[in-house]
Structures are given as structure tokens and as C-alpha cells.
């Protein structure tokens, strides 16, 4: 990888960004083994960066909230973090019809929600019907259930889920916390009461103890829990008595809190601070996040971005190797419209080469001439656009801002709240969207780009929609990979996807914390975690 002098110093970077290594494996130091015998009891204090105002896993979309929700709900299946295979959890086995429209799940017996009701076929039906009823409030789950026609229950332990069109992605979707199961009573409760935890009842190893907005969430161990997923390191109840998620927005405060042992662990340490936790009483572990990397999504319905040359120039002006090198030296740059750790992710690095001269030529061809202040103009209009974002990554976007300025583009940054940013996205009134979406299935491309789903680029229907629709209907792995590769390449060629940098989740913890692990989508398992006295 070539090296460049960074435009921004590394200490300016903020915590949520660390560039992802290729593949899904871990890295970093390991916790001290002690005698290796798990200890029951204790409270694990875990710092999170953002409180989205909701802890219902069926309604939230950001990683901090989903990490909380994962501990509260079980899923029909579990996805292996090692090889991406889908394995049993609440469903002991299943069959998928050849056309991927019918999924028959055979449920284990004995599992219950914390209100005592059984986890049975009727509960599965209530959940899937309820997620559809939530509509846009179920920001992720509703996309996984596109085309859902219903669930039949031939007996108490059999749930038959049907779709009006093929949905090959659904099996992996059943492993996510976004389709995690809550009690039938919760499915009909007020969504706000579910968000604040007062009406949120799951079947998971922990229950909601308390939730104080913008301060902390406390989860309590559930007595009698005994149906952990395939791959768990123990059976029975969780080891921890409680988990306290403390909301700590400032990166420097999270670093200081871990160094001083005021917290036990976090996934929110800035890249430049991580070396402090590599040994000497601490450990770190990294896993690349699958799905859509951090992207610019130009709104092609805007006059500016209806010109493919402008979108392409935007992509060529970005130095992705520089971003990766600054965020975490030694990592590689993003190589496709999917993060490299996503199953079936192709390698389209040749379409993502930094080419400022080529960017300038495209803008010249499109009629944008350099102005007196270096910013290009056309017909009296400056070449400027605005990105609204909520993530605490302004320093990273300022680096991209400088890269674009070098070719005459004026990028304006507007940091807002989560709610304000979501409102902008839902309105469709934006120049460029900025976000990532974690999911360990290539169908995440359809979720974000297809006309039948979010279509965040507001692009007209084209061949990419055909490829995305066909991969959603294909169970053959090789054929599906080829269709995904076609879609990725076209999205990049037409610059509807302008990937910036991949994301990794990095756990930093005291050496007394053991077996805090990643699940298949690089979110965290606390079920096996324990604290050494």
C-alpha cells in the first residue's frame, strides 16, 4: 500500500471509525487466562457512544442499541462468526422450498419468554406479523420481510413462513436481533413503551432492569434461562448478574474511564488510543463489520447528481488508502460496494482508485470550471453539496472534505441528531446521504439500493435492480455471488455507491473480562461473558 502524508493528524479521528481488515477474523491481544474457570456473578460495566432513545431490537438500527437488544431476545437461528453458516437456535431444524418462498421452522420445546409464555409457533407468527405492522419503525426487520404474506402454524412447534416472491436472504435474516422474538404481548404494545423497555419482554438471557435515557441501561440476568444458541461456550443461565451500559459520548472520556477502571469494556475507543490497551492489564479484539461500508450516496434525482460524470468525479477524488491508513495503519482500503467480510463480497478495487486528475477531467467535461477561490462553477452555480450526519466522525468527513476541495468541490458538513438525520433521510430532501449498514448477507445491497427497497440514491430502475432481485431469488451460492458481483460493479461504475472506508468493531477490555465475543454480524455476545474476581 502506498503511503501519503495525511491531511488530518491521526489524533483528530474519533472512536467509531476504525478501518476494517479484510476477512472476518479477530485480531489484537488476548485476555489473561487466569485459571480459565468461569465465575458466576458480578456487573459488567460497558460504555456505549450513543443513546438512540430506544432499546427495542425490532425498532433500532444503530450498533450500540442493537448490542443491547441482542442480549434481550433470542432468534430462530444463529449465524456462525467463523464461516457465516446459519445454525440452530430456537428453531432446531428447517426446510426451504426450492423457489425460496416458503420456510418451515421446527421449534425446540421448553423455551419461554420472561413473562412465562411459551416460545411457540404462535409467537413466531405474532412477531413477524407485528414487525410488518411496525412498518418504518422496524427500520431493518421490515426490509427483511419484504413480500411477506404470512405465517401458518400447523402445530405448536411448527411455523411456516411464506413470501409472495423468492426471498433467499430470509434464512440469514432470522439470525438477526432485528427479527429476534419478543413476547406476544410485546408485539401489540405501544412502540414507545417497547422503546423505553417498560413493555419489552424477550426470551433472551437478560431482561430489562432499568433504562435512563442518555445515561445508562441496566440488564438483569434471567433466572432459569437454558436455551443458548449453537456455538455457546456454556449452557444454562448467563454468568453475569447484570450488565450496565453507560452512555459516554466523548471518546476521550471512554478512554480515560477504561484506563482508570471506571468501566470494564467498550467498543468505542479511538484508533489512536487502542495501543494503550494492548496488554498491561487490558486486551483488545477486532472483527470487521460485514455489510455496506461507510458510503456517500448521491441523490441522483438532484440536478447536480443526475450527471453521472459528477458522481464519478466524486468517487475518483477520494483517497481511500489514505483514509484506511489514518484510521488504522496496516489495514486495506475498501474494495467494493460491500465490506470485504460480507459473504460473497467481490473485489472491485480497480473501480475505487484515487484519481484526482481523472476527477478533474470529468468535471471539466461536465462544464464545471474552476473559480477564483478554487471551487468550480457552472452557469453561476458553485459546485457544492451538503451531507447531514449524526455519527461522531466529523474529523473523518473533514478529511474527505479536503480531498474533494483539491478537485474544486465544496463539501458542506452538517452534524445533527439521530432523529434529525433520520427525518432528512425519510423526507428524501438531501444532496448526499452518509452512513453504513451492518449485515452479514449480500442482500444488504438490495436493502439499500434497490427500487423495491430503500433506493437511497433515488436512482431510476436499471439492470442493477434485475441483478439484485435475481440474487434474492437464488439459493445457489455460486450463482448468487455472480449476481452480487454484477450489482456491485454497476453501482460503483455509475457511482450510485461511493464507498469511503470499512468499519471494524474493536472490543477493549480489562484483563479480568473473559469471553465477551462477536456474533456473526460483529455485534456482541454477553451470554458467555464473565468477570474474574
Short mmCIF file of C-alpha atoms in Angstrom, two decimals:
data_model
loop_
_atom_site.label_atom_id
_atom_site.label_comp_id
_atom_site.label_asym_id
_atom_site.label_seq_id
_atom_site.Cartn_x
_atom_site.Cartn_y
_atom_site.Cartn_z
CA UNK A 1 0.00 0.00 0.00
CA UNK A 2 1.39 3.37 -0.92
CA UNK A 3 1.78 5.90 1.87
CA UNK A 4 0.72 9.52 1.78
CA UNK A 5 1.08 12.47 4.08
CA UNK A 6 -2.27 12.72 5.87
CA UNK A 7 -4.28 15.91 5.57
CA UNK A 8 -5.51 15.50 9.13
CA UNK A 9 -3.46 14.24 12.03
CA UNK A 10 -4.46 10.82 13.32
CA UNK A 11 -5.26 12.07 16.88
CA UNK A 12 -8.14 14.06 15.42
CA UNK A 13 -10.02 10.89 14.49
CA UNK A 14 -12.95 9.78 16.58
CA UNK A 15 -13.84 6.48 18.13
CA UNK A 16 -16.48 4.84 15.99
CA UNK A 17 -14.22 4.66 12.96
CA UNK A 18 -11.55 2.01 12.65
CA UNK A 19 -10.91 0.73 9.15
CA UNK A 20 -11.79 -2.90 8.64
CA UNK A 21 -9.27 -5.59 7.85
CA UNK A 22 -10.11 -7.99 5.05
CA UNK A 23 -11.96 -11.03 6.27
CA UNK A 24 -13.92 -11.59 9.45
CA UNK A 25 -11.22 -12.83 11.81
CA UNK A 26 -10.24 -11.23 15.07
CA UNK A 27 -7.00 -9.56 15.99
CA UNK A 28 -5.27 -7.90 18.92
CA UNK A 29 -4.19 -9.07 22.33
CA UNK A 30 -5.98 -11.72 24.34
CA UNK A 31 -7.30 -11.55 27.91
CA UNK A 32 -5.24 -13.12 30.65
CA UNK A 33 -6.38 -16.68 31.13
CA UNK A 34 -6.29 -16.92 34.93
CA UNK A 35 -7.33 -20.44 35.84
CA UNK A 36 -9.84 -20.41 32.95
CA UNK A 37 -12.76 -21.33 35.19
CA UNK A 38 -15.77 -19.05 34.62
CA UNK A 39 -17.02 -17.19 37.67
CA UNK A 40 -20.71 -16.50 38.23
CA UNK A 41 -21.90 -13.10 39.35
CA UNK A 42 -20.81 -9.52 39.00
CA UNK A 43 -21.78 -6.46 36.99
CA UNK A 44 -20.02 -5.75 33.70
CA UNK A 45 -19.83 -2.00 33.00
CA UNK A 46 -19.78 -1.36 29.26
CA UNK A 47 -19.52 2.12 27.70
CA UNK A 48 -21.52 2.97 24.58
CA UNK A 49 -21.21 6.09 22.44
CA UNK A 50 -24.80 6.93 21.52
CA UNK A 51 -28.24 6.54 23.03
CA UNK A 52 -30.74 6.41 20.19
CA UNK A 53 -33.68 6.67 22.58
CA UNK A 54 -34.80 3.08 22.03
CA UNK A 55 -33.61 -0.37 23.11
CA UNK A 56 -36.21 -2.48 21.29
CA UNK A 57 -34.14 -4.56 18.83
CA UNK A 58 -37.03 -4.72 16.39
CA UNK A 59 -37.12 -0.91 16.15
CA UNK A 60 -33.48 0.21 16.31
CA UNK A 61 -30.79 0.33 13.65
CA UNK A 62 -27.55 1.57 15.23
CA UNK A 63 -24.94 -0.79 16.64
CA UNK A 64 -24.97 0.43 20.25
CA UNK A 65 -28.71 -0.17 20.56
CA UNK A 66 -28.53 -3.49 18.73
CA UNK A 67 -25.76 -4.65 21.06
CA UNK A 68 -28.16 -4.10 23.94
CA UNK A 69 -31.10 -5.71 22.16
CA UNK A 70 -29.08 -8.83 21.29
CA UNK A 71 -28.96 -9.76 24.99
CA UNK A 72 -32.75 -9.47 25.39
CA UNK A 73 -34.04 -11.57 22.50
CA UNK A 74 -33.26 -14.94 21.01
CA UNK A 75 -33.59 -15.68 17.31
CA UNK A 76 -34.84 -18.61 15.27
CA UNK A 77 -31.30 -19.24 14.00
CA UNK A 78 -27.74 -18.11 14.71
CA UNK A 79 -25.03 -17.25 12.18
CA UNK A 80 -21.55 -18.59 12.82
CA UNK A 81 -18.94 -15.80 13.06
CA UNK A 82 -16.35 -18.27 11.76
CA UNK A 83 -17.85 -19.37 8.43
CA UNK A 84 -21.15 -17.50 8.09
CA UNK A 85 -23.24 -20.67 8.19
CA UNK A 86 -26.76 -20.48 9.64
CA UNK A 87 -27.21 -22.83 12.58
CA UNK A 88 -30.00 -23.83 15.03
CA UNK A 89 -31.19 -21.75 17.96
CA UNK A 90 -34.88 -21.51 18.79
CA UNK A 91 -35.50 -23.47 15.60
CA UNK A 92 -33.92 -26.91 15.77
CA UNK A 93 -34.29 -27.50 12.03
CA UNK A 94 -35.94 -26.03 8.93
CA UNK A 95 -36.73 -26.61 5.29
CA UNK A 96 -36.66 -24.07 2.46
CA UNK A 97 -38.74 -24.55 -0.67
CA UNK A 98 -36.82 -24.74 -3.98
CA UNK A 99 -38.20 -21.34 -5.03
CA UNK A 100 -37.24 -19.73 -1.68
CA UNK A 101 -40.79 -18.60 -0.94
CA UNK A 102 -41.63 -20.98 1.92
CA UNK A 103 -39.60 -21.54 5.11
CA UNK A 104 -40.71 -24.21 7.57
CA UNK A 105 -39.19 -23.97 11.07
CA UNK A 106 -39.38 -26.74 13.69
CA UNK A 107 -39.04 -25.15 17.11
CA UNK A 108 -37.33 -26.51 20.20
CA UNK A 109 -39.51 -27.16 23.23
CA UNK A 110 -39.15 -25.59 26.65
CA UNK A 111 -38.10 -22.05 25.69
CA UNK A 112 -40.19 -19.27 27.22
CA UNK A 113 -40.36 -15.52 27.30
CA UNK A 114 -39.58 -13.85 30.61
CA UNK A 115 -43.32 -13.32 31.21
CA UNK A 116 -43.73 -17.11 31.18
CA UNK A 117 -45.43 -17.51 27.79
CA UNK A 118 -44.00 -20.20 25.52
CA UNK A 119 -41.82 -19.56 22.51
CA UNK A 120 -44.05 -21.42 20.09
CA UNK A 121 -45.28 -21.14 16.53
CA UNK A 122 -47.99 -18.68 17.53
CA UNK A 123 -45.30 -16.41 19.00
CA UNK A 124 -43.29 -16.59 15.77
CA UNK A 125 -46.37 -15.58 13.80
CA UNK A 126 -47.15 -12.73 16.21
CA UNK A 127 -43.61 -11.41 15.86
CA UNK A 128 -43.40 -11.47 12.08
CA UNK A 129 -46.89 -10.03 11.71
CA UNK A 130 -46.00 -7.41 14.33
CA UNK A 131 -42.81 -6.34 12.57
CA UNK A 132 -44.76 -5.80 9.37
CA UNK A 133 -47.29 -3.76 11.36
CA UNK A 134 -44.49 -1.60 12.79
CA UNK A 135 -43.68 -0.56 9.23
CA UNK A 136 -40.97 2.08 9.05
CA UNK A 137 -40.42 1.88 12.81
CA UNK A 138 -38.90 -1.56 12.16
CA UNK A 139 -36.19 0.03 10.04
CA UNK A 140 -34.27 -3.20 9.41
CA UNK A 141 -36.75 -6.00 10.04
CA UNK A 142 -39.34 -4.57 7.69
CA UNK A 143 -36.84 -4.78 4.80
CA UNK A 144 -36.08 -8.41 5.65
CA UNK A 145 -39.81 -9.16 5.41
CA UNK A 146 -40.44 -7.54 2.04
CA UNK A 147 -43.04 -9.67 0.25
CA UNK A 148 -44.10 -11.47 3.46
CA UNK A 149 -47.57 -12.98 3.08
CA UNK A 150 -47.97 -14.64 6.46
CA UNK A 151 -47.12 -17.44 8.86
CA UNK A 152 -49.18 -20.58 9.37
CA UNK A 153 -48.97 -22.77 12.46
CA UNK A 154 -49.87 -26.40 11.69
CA UNK A 155 -48.87 -27.29 15.25
CA UNK A 156 -47.39 -25.58 18.31
CA UNK A 157 -43.79 -26.27 17.31
CA UNK A 158 -44.03 -25.67 13.53
CA UNK A 159 -44.10 -22.25 11.87
CA UNK A 160 -44.43 -21.99 8.07
CA UNK A 161 -43.41 -18.56 6.77
CA UNK A 162 -44.36 -17.61 3.21
CA UNK A 163 -43.43 -14.85 0.79
CA UNK A 164 -45.10 -13.73 -2.42
CA UNK A 165 -41.76 -13.79 -4.22
CA UNK A 166 -38.43 -15.58 -3.61
CA UNK A 167 -36.53 -14.35 -0.54
CA UNK A 168 -33.25 -16.25 -0.30
CA UNK A 169 -31.96 -13.77 2.28
CA UNK A 170 -34.67 -14.59 4.83
CA UNK A 171 -32.91 -17.53 6.45
CA UNK A 172 -29.92 -15.37 7.41
CA UNK A 173 -32.31 -12.63 8.48
CA UNK A 174 -33.80 -14.97 11.08
CA UNK A 175 -30.43 -14.92 12.86
CA UNK A 176 -30.52 -11.16 13.42
CA UNK A 177 -31.75 -9.39 16.53
CA UNK A 178 -33.95 -7.27 14.24
CA UNK A 179 -36.12 -10.40 13.82
CA UNK A 180 -35.43 -11.53 17.39
CA UNK A 181 -38.52 -12.76 19.22
CA UNK A 182 -40.42 -10.77 21.83
CA UNK A 183 -43.45 -12.00 23.76
CA UNK A 184 -46.84 -11.89 22.01
CA UNK A 185 -47.93 -9.20 24.48
CA UNK A 186 -44.98 -7.04 23.46
CA UNK A 187 -45.85 -7.33 19.76
CA UNK A 188 -49.07 -5.38 20.35
CA UNK A 189 -47.72 -2.96 22.97
CA UNK A 190 -47.20 0.76 22.38
CA UNK A 191 -43.97 1.13 20.36
CA UNK A 192 -42.78 3.91 22.68
CA UNK A 193 -43.23 1.65 25.71
CA UNK A 194 -41.24 -1.02 23.93
CA UNK A 195 -38.50 1.51 23.19
CA UNK A 196 -38.11 2.58 26.82
CA UNK A 197 -38.12 -1.04 27.96
CA UNK A 198 -41.26 -0.85 30.07
CA UNK A 199 -43.15 -3.17 27.69
CA UNK A 200 -40.19 -5.06 26.24
CA UNK A 201 -40.25 -8.77 27.10
CA UNK A 202 -37.92 -11.19 25.31
CA UNK A 203 -36.76 -14.78 25.68
CA UNK A 204 -33.07 -13.92 25.99
CA UNK A 205 -30.57 -14.48 28.81
CA UNK A 206 -31.11 -10.96 30.18
CA UNK A 207 -34.12 -8.76 30.94
CA UNK A 208 -34.52 -5.00 31.21
CA UNK A 209 -33.69 -3.78 34.70
CA UNK A 210 -33.83 -0.05 34.05
CA UNK A 211 -33.32 2.49 31.30
CA UNK A 212 -32.37 6.10 31.99
CA UNK A 213 -32.23 7.98 28.70
CA UNK A 214 -28.84 9.44 27.82
CA UNK A 215 -27.38 7.89 30.97
CA UNK A 216 -27.48 4.11 31.27
CA UNK A 217 -29.27 0.85 30.58
CA UNK A 218 -29.13 -1.94 33.17
CA UNK A 219 -29.87 -5.54 32.16
CA UNK A 220 -30.52 -8.30 34.72
CA UNK A 221 -29.68 -11.98 34.35
CA UNK A 222 -32.76 -14.06 33.66
CA UNK A 223 -33.26 -16.89 36.10
CA UNK A 224 -33.92 -20.26 34.50
CA UNK A 225 -32.62 -19.45 31.02
CA UNK A 226 -31.32 -22.61 29.32
CA UNK A 227 -31.50 -22.36 25.53
CA UNK A 228 -28.42 -20.55 24.32
CA UNK A 229 -27.54 -20.72 20.63
CA UNK A 230 -25.37 -23.22 18.81
CA UNK A 231 -21.76 -22.26 19.43
CA UNK A 232 -22.22 -21.06 23.00
CA UNK A 233 -19.43 -21.96 25.40
CA UNK A 234 -21.76 -23.00 28.22
CA UNK A 235 -25.37 -23.92 28.94
CA UNK A 236 -27.83 -22.59 31.48
CA UNK A 237 -28.08 -19.06 32.80
CA UNK A 238 -25.69 -16.25 31.88
CA UNK A 239 -22.67 -15.87 34.18
CA UNK A 240 -23.08 -12.14 34.79
CA UNK A 241 -25.67 -10.88 37.27
CA UNK A 242 -26.04 -7.57 35.45
CA UNK A 243 -24.74 -5.55 32.53
CA UNK A 244 -24.65 -1.77 32.85
CA UNK A 245 -24.37 0.10 29.56
CA UNK A 246 -23.14 3.60 30.36
CA UNK A 247 -23.70 6.31 27.74
CA UNK A 248 -20.36 8.10 27.29
CA UNK A 249 -20.42 10.28 24.16
CA UNK A 250 -16.86 11.60 24.36
CA UNK A 251 -14.12 9.35 23.03
CA UNK A 252 -11.50 10.74 25.42
CA UNK A 253 -13.78 10.10 28.39
CA UNK A 254 -14.32 6.48 27.33
CA UNK A 255 -10.55 6.02 27.06
CA UNK A 256 -9.96 7.58 30.46
CA UNK A 257 -12.77 5.59 32.07
CA UNK A 258 -11.30 2.30 30.87
CA UNK A 259 -7.76 3.22 31.88
CA UNK A 260 -8.99 4.14 35.36
CA UNK A 261 -11.17 1.01 35.60
CA UNK A 262 -14.39 3.01 35.93
CA UNK A 263 -15.72 0.81 33.13
CA UNK A 264 -14.80 -2.77 32.27
CA UNK A 265 -15.07 -2.73 28.47
CA UNK A 266 -16.18 -0.75 25.45
CA UNK A 267 -16.26 -0.91 21.66
CA UNK A 268 -15.78 2.84 21.40
CA UNK A 269 -12.05 3.51 21.76
CA UNK A 270 -10.47 5.79 19.15
CA UNK A 271 -7.99 4.11 16.82
CA UNK A 272 -5.07 6.19 18.07
CA UNK A 273 -5.83 5.21 21.68
CA UNK A 274 -6.08 1.45 21.13
CA UNK A 275 -2.34 0.72 21.65
CA UNK A 276 -2.77 1.74 25.31
CA UNK A 277 -4.98 -1.33 25.78
CA UNK A 278 -2.81 -3.91 24.02
CA UNK A 279 -1.58 -5.73 27.13
CA UNK A 280 -0.58 -4.31 30.54
CA UNK A 281 -3.85 -5.24 32.18
CA UNK A 282 -6.08 -4.94 29.11
CA UNK A 283 -6.92 -6.75 25.88
CA UNK A 284 -8.38 -5.83 22.52
CA UNK A 285 -10.15 -7.85 19.87
CA UNK A 286 -11.17 -6.75 16.39
CA UNK A 287 -13.72 -8.04 13.90
CA UNK A 288 -14.59 -6.49 10.55
CA UNK A 289 -18.21 -5.43 10.17
CA UNK A 290 -19.91 -7.04 7.16
CA UNK A 291 -22.45 -5.18 5.05
CA UNK A 292 -22.35 -1.74 3.45
CA UNK A 293 -19.20 0.23 4.33
CA UNK A 294 -19.42 3.92 5.19
CA UNK A 295 -20.67 5.49 1.98
CA UNK A 296 -21.68 8.66 0.28
CA UNK A 297 -24.99 8.03 -1.50
CA UNK A 298 -25.52 10.85 -4.05
CA UNK A 299 -29.16 11.71 -4.67
CA UNK A 300 -29.38 11.21 -8.43
CA UNK A 301 -32.75 12.95 -8.57
CA UNK A 302 -30.93 16.21 -7.77
CA UNK A 303 -29.82 18.14 -10.90
CA UNK A 304 -26.20 18.11 -9.70
CA UNK A 305 -26.00 14.35 -9.27
CA UNK A 306 -28.19 13.42 -12.20
CA UNK A 307 -24.96 13.83 -14.20
CA UNK A 308 -23.06 10.55 -13.87
CA UNK A 309 -19.79 12.40 -14.54
CA UNK A 310 -20.19 14.43 -11.35
CA UNK A 311 -20.88 11.30 -9.31
CA UNK A 312 -17.90 9.54 -10.85
CA UNK A 313 -15.66 12.54 -10.17
CA UNK A 314 -16.76 12.50 -6.55
CA UNK A 315 -15.69 8.86 -6.26
CA UNK A 316 -12.37 9.31 -8.05
CA UNK A 317 -11.40 12.29 -5.89
CA UNK A 318 -11.48 10.22 -2.68
CA UNK A 319 -8.22 8.67 -1.49
CA UNK A 320 -9.45 5.53 0.26
CA UNK A 321 -5.97 4.25 1.04
CA UNK A 322 -5.29 7.46 2.91
CA UNK A 323 -8.49 7.02 4.91
CA UNK A 324 -7.62 3.44 5.79
CA UNK A 325 -4.00 4.28 6.66
CA UNK A 326 -5.04 7.07 9.02
CA UNK A 327 -7.86 5.20 10.69
CA UNK A 328 -5.79 2.13 11.42
CA UNK A 329 -2.34 1.78 9.83
CA UNK A 330 -1.83 -1.54 8.08
CA UNK A 331 -5.47 -2.04 7.06
CA UNK A 332 -6.51 -2.13 3.44
CA UNK A 333 -8.84 0.25 1.65
CA UNK A 334 -12.44 -0.60 0.82
CA UNK A 335 -12.64 -2.79 -2.30
CA UNK A 336 -16.31 -2.97 -3.33
CA UNK A 337 -19.82 -1.79 -2.58
CA UNK A 338 -19.75 -4.42 0.19
CA UNK A 339 -17.33 -4.70 3.09
CA UNK A 340 -14.78 -7.41 2.43
CA UNK A 341 -16.02 -9.54 5.35
CA UNK A 342 -19.50 -9.89 3.83
CA UNK A 343 -20.23 -13.32 2.34
CA UNK A 344 -19.90 -13.15 -1.47
CA UNK A 345 -18.25 -9.71 -1.42
CA UNK A 346 -16.42 -9.16 -4.74
CA UNK A 347 -13.15 -7.32 -5.33
CA UNK A 348 -13.76 -4.16 -7.36
CA UNK A 349 -10.68 -2.27 -6.20
CA UNK A 350 -9.91 -1.22 -9.77
CA UNK A 351 -13.03 0.97 -9.72
CA UNK A 352 -12.03 2.71 -6.49
CA UNK A 353 -8.57 4.01 -7.37
CA UNK A 354 -7.71 7.55 -6.27
CA UNK A 355 -7.56 9.55 -9.50
CA UNK A 356 -7.81 13.33 -8.89
CA UNK A 357 -6.67 14.09 -12.44
CA UNK A 358 -9.42 11.90 -13.81
CA UNK A 359 -11.92 13.55 -11.46
CA UNK A 360 -10.90 16.98 -12.69
CA UNK A 361 -11.21 15.90 -16.32
CA UNK A 362 -14.74 14.57 -15.72
CA UNK A 363 -15.78 17.85 -14.11
CA UNK A 364 -14.25 19.81 -16.99
CA UNK A 365 -16.22 17.65 -19.43
CA UNK A 366 -19.41 18.24 -17.43
CA UNK A 367 -18.92 22.01 -17.75
CA UNK A 368 -17.70 22.83 -14.26
CA UNK A 369 -14.88 25.40 -14.43
CA UNK A 370 -12.51 26.29 -11.60
CA UNK A 371 -13.42 29.58 -9.89
CA UNK A 372 -11.22 32.23 -8.31
CA UNK A 373 -11.37 30.53 -4.91
CA UNK A 374 -10.67 27.07 -6.36
CA UNK A 375 -14.30 25.92 -6.23
CA UNK A 376 -15.80 25.08 -9.60
CA UNK A 377 -18.82 26.86 -11.02
CA UNK A 378 -21.30 26.31 -13.84
CA UNK A 379 -23.94 28.77 -15.03
CA UNK A 380 -23.31 30.90 -11.96
CA UNK A 381 -23.75 27.98 -9.52
CA UNK A 382 -21.00 26.73 -7.23
CA UNK A 383 -20.19 23.02 -7.14
CA UNK A 384 -21.31 22.47 -3.57
CA UNK A 385 -23.41 19.95 -1.70
CA UNK A 386 -24.32 19.14 1.91
CA UNK A 387 -24.02 15.93 3.90
CA UNK A 388 -26.09 15.70 7.09
CA UNK A 389 -24.85 13.11 9.59
CA UNK A 390 -25.22 12.15 13.24
CA UNK A 391 -22.21 9.89 13.75
CA UNK A 392 -19.37 11.42 15.82
CA UNK A 393 -16.99 11.28 12.84
CA UNK A 394 -16.67 14.89 11.81
CA UNK A 395 -12.86 14.66 11.67
CA UNK A 396 -13.04 11.85 9.11
CA UNK A 397 -15.52 13.72 6.97
CA UNK A 398 -13.34 16.82 7.21
CA UNK A 399 -10.55 14.77 5.63
CA UNK A 400 -12.86 13.81 2.75
CA UNK A 401 -13.90 17.46 2.57
CA UNK A 402 -10.26 18.43 1.98
CA UNK A 403 -9.78 15.71 -0.64
CA UNK A 404 -12.78 16.96 -2.60
CA UNK A 405 -11.68 20.58 -2.32
CA UNK A 406 -8.49 19.62 -4.15
CA UNK A 407 -10.57 18.99 -7.30
CA UNK A 408 -12.82 22.02 -6.82
CA UNK A 409 -15.76 20.52 -4.92
CA UNK A 410 -17.18 22.30 -1.87
CA UNK A 411 -18.48 19.71 0.60
CA UNK A 412 -20.57 21.21 3.40
CA UNK A 413 -20.94 19.17 6.60
CA UNK A 414 -23.95 19.41 8.87
CA UNK A 415 -23.89 17.38 12.08
CA UNK A 416 -27.32 16.79 13.58
CA UNK A 417 -29.10 14.47 15.99
CA UNK A 418 -30.07 10.92 15.10
CA UNK A 419 -33.72 11.97 14.88
CA UNK A 420 -32.93 14.98 12.67
CA UNK A 421 -30.76 12.91 10.34
CA UNK A 422 -33.40 10.20 10.08
CA UNK A 423 -36.01 12.84 9.26
CA UNK A 424 -33.82 14.17 6.43
CA UNK A 425 -33.39 10.65 5.04
CA UNK A 426 -37.09 9.85 5.25
CA UNK A 427 -38.04 13.12 3.54
CA UNK A 428 -35.88 12.38 0.50
CA UNK A 429 -34.76 16.01 0.60
CA UNK A 430 -30.99 15.59 0.69
CA UNK A 431 -27.95 16.02 -1.53
CA UNK A 432 -25.90 13.08 -0.29
CA UNK A 433 -26.57 10.54 2.45
CA UNK A 434 -23.79 9.19 4.63
CA UNK A 435 -23.99 6.00 6.67
CA UNK A 436 -23.10 2.33 6.82
CA UNK A 437 -25.31 -0.71 7.34
CA UNK A 438 -24.05 -3.84 9.05
CA UNK A 439 -25.43 -7.17 7.87
CA UNK A 440 -23.71 -10.47 7.15
CA UNK A 441 -25.57 -11.17 3.92
CA UNK A 442 -25.05 -9.62 0.47
CA UNK A 443 -28.77 -8.89 0.20
CA UNK A 444 -27.93 -5.75 2.17
CA UNK A 445 -27.17 -4.26 -1.28
CA UNK A 446 -30.81 -4.76 -2.23
CA UNK A 447 -31.98 -3.25 1.05
CA UNK A 448 -30.05 -0.04 0.40
CA UNK A 449 -30.08 0.37 -3.38
CA UNK A 450 -33.00 -1.49 -4.97
CA UNK A 451 -36.02 0.44 -6.16
CA UNK A 452 -38.16 -2.11 -4.36
CA UNK A 453 -36.46 -1.23 -1.05
CA UNK A 454 -34.82 1.99 0.21
CA UNK A 455 -33.31 3.20 -3.08
CA UNK A 456 -31.26 5.73 -1.10
CA UNK A 457 -29.61 7.00 -4.28
CA UNK A 458 -33.08 7.75 -5.74
CA UNK A 459 -31.91 6.21 -8.98
CA UNK A 460 -34.18 5.10 -11.82
CA UNK A 461 -34.73 1.40 -12.29
CA UNK A 462 -31.99 -0.32 -14.23
CA UNK A 463 -30.04 -3.52 -14.72
CA UNK A 464 -28.75 -3.37 -11.14
CA UNK A 465 -32.31 -3.91 -9.90
CA UNK A 466 -32.61 -7.02 -12.03
CA UNK A 467 -29.38 -8.41 -10.58
CA UNK A 468 -30.43 -7.59 -7.01
CA UNK A 469 -33.88 -9.10 -7.48
CA UNK A 470 -32.40 -12.25 -9.05
CA UNK A 471 -29.89 -12.79 -6.23
CA UNK A 472 -32.75 -12.51 -3.76
CA UNK A 473 -34.44 -15.40 -5.58
CA UNK A 474 -31.35 -17.61 -5.88
CA UNK A 475 -30.37 -20.34 -3.41
CA UNK A 476 -27.35 -21.48 -5.45
CA UNK A 477 -24.36 -19.86 -3.73
CA UNK A 478 -22.15 -19.53 -6.84
CA UNK A 479 -24.91 -18.05 -8.97
CA UNK A 480 -25.89 -15.67 -6.20
CA UNK A 481 -22.28 -14.48 -5.81
CA UNK A 482 -22.07 -13.72 -9.53
CA UNK A 483 -25.26 -11.65 -9.41
CA UNK A 484 -23.99 -9.77 -6.36
CA UNK A 485 -20.73 -9.05 -8.19
CA UNK A 486 -22.67 -7.69 -11.17
CA UNK A 487 -24.70 -5.39 -8.95
CA UNK A 488 -21.68 -4.12 -7.02
CA UNK A 489 -19.73 -3.35 -10.18
CA UNK A 490 -22.59 -1.47 -11.79
CA UNK A 491 -23.29 0.57 -8.63
CA UNK A 492 -19.63 1.58 -8.49
CA UNK A 493 -19.29 2.23 -12.23
CA UNK A 494 -22.29 4.57 -12.16
CA UNK A 495 -21.17 5.94 -8.76
CA UNK A 496 -24.52 5.43 -7.06
CA UNK A 497 -22.36 3.88 -4.34
CA UNK A 498 -19.34 5.95 -3.28
CA UNK A 499 -17.74 3.83 -0.53
CA UNK A 500 -15.32 5.62 1.77
CA UNK A 501 -13.99 3.24 4.39
CA UNK A 502 -14.83 -0.04 6.06
CA UNK A 503 -15.71 -0.35 9.72
CA UNK A 504 -14.39 -2.72 12.34
CA UNK A 505 -15.75 -3.23 15.81
CA UNK A 506 -12.93 -3.37 18.34
CA UNK A 507 -13.52 -4.52 21.90
CA UNK A 508 -11.17 -3.05 24.50
CA UNK A 509 -11.48 -4.53 27.98
CA UNK A 510 -9.81 -5.10 31.31
CA UNK A 511 -7.97 -8.41 31.54
CA UNK A 512 -10.49 -9.59 34.14
CA UNK A 513 -13.22 -9.66 31.44
CA UNK A 514 -13.47 -13.02 29.67
CA UNK A 515 -15.42 -14.46 26.74
CA UNK A 516 -17.01 -11.23 25.57
CA UNK A 517 -17.39 -12.25 21.93
CA UNK A 518 -18.52 -11.25 18.47
CA UNK A 519 -21.51 -12.82 16.77
CA UNK A 520 -21.89 -13.22 13.02
CA UNK A 521 -22.65 -9.56 12.28
CA UNK A 522 -19.81 -8.27 14.51
CA UNK A 523 -22.15 -7.31 17.31
CA UNK A 524 -21.51 -8.56 20.81
CA UNK A 525 -22.48 -11.63 22.84
CA UNK A 526 -22.60 -11.18 26.61
CA UNK A 527 -24.17 -14.59 27.34
CA UNK A 528 -20.81 -16.36 27.83
CA UNK A 529 -19.02 -13.33 29.32
CA UNK A 530 -17.73 -13.44 32.88
CA UNK A 531 -15.56 -11.34 35.18
CA UNK A 532 -12.61 -12.75 37.06
CA UNK A 533 -12.63 -11.72 40.69
#
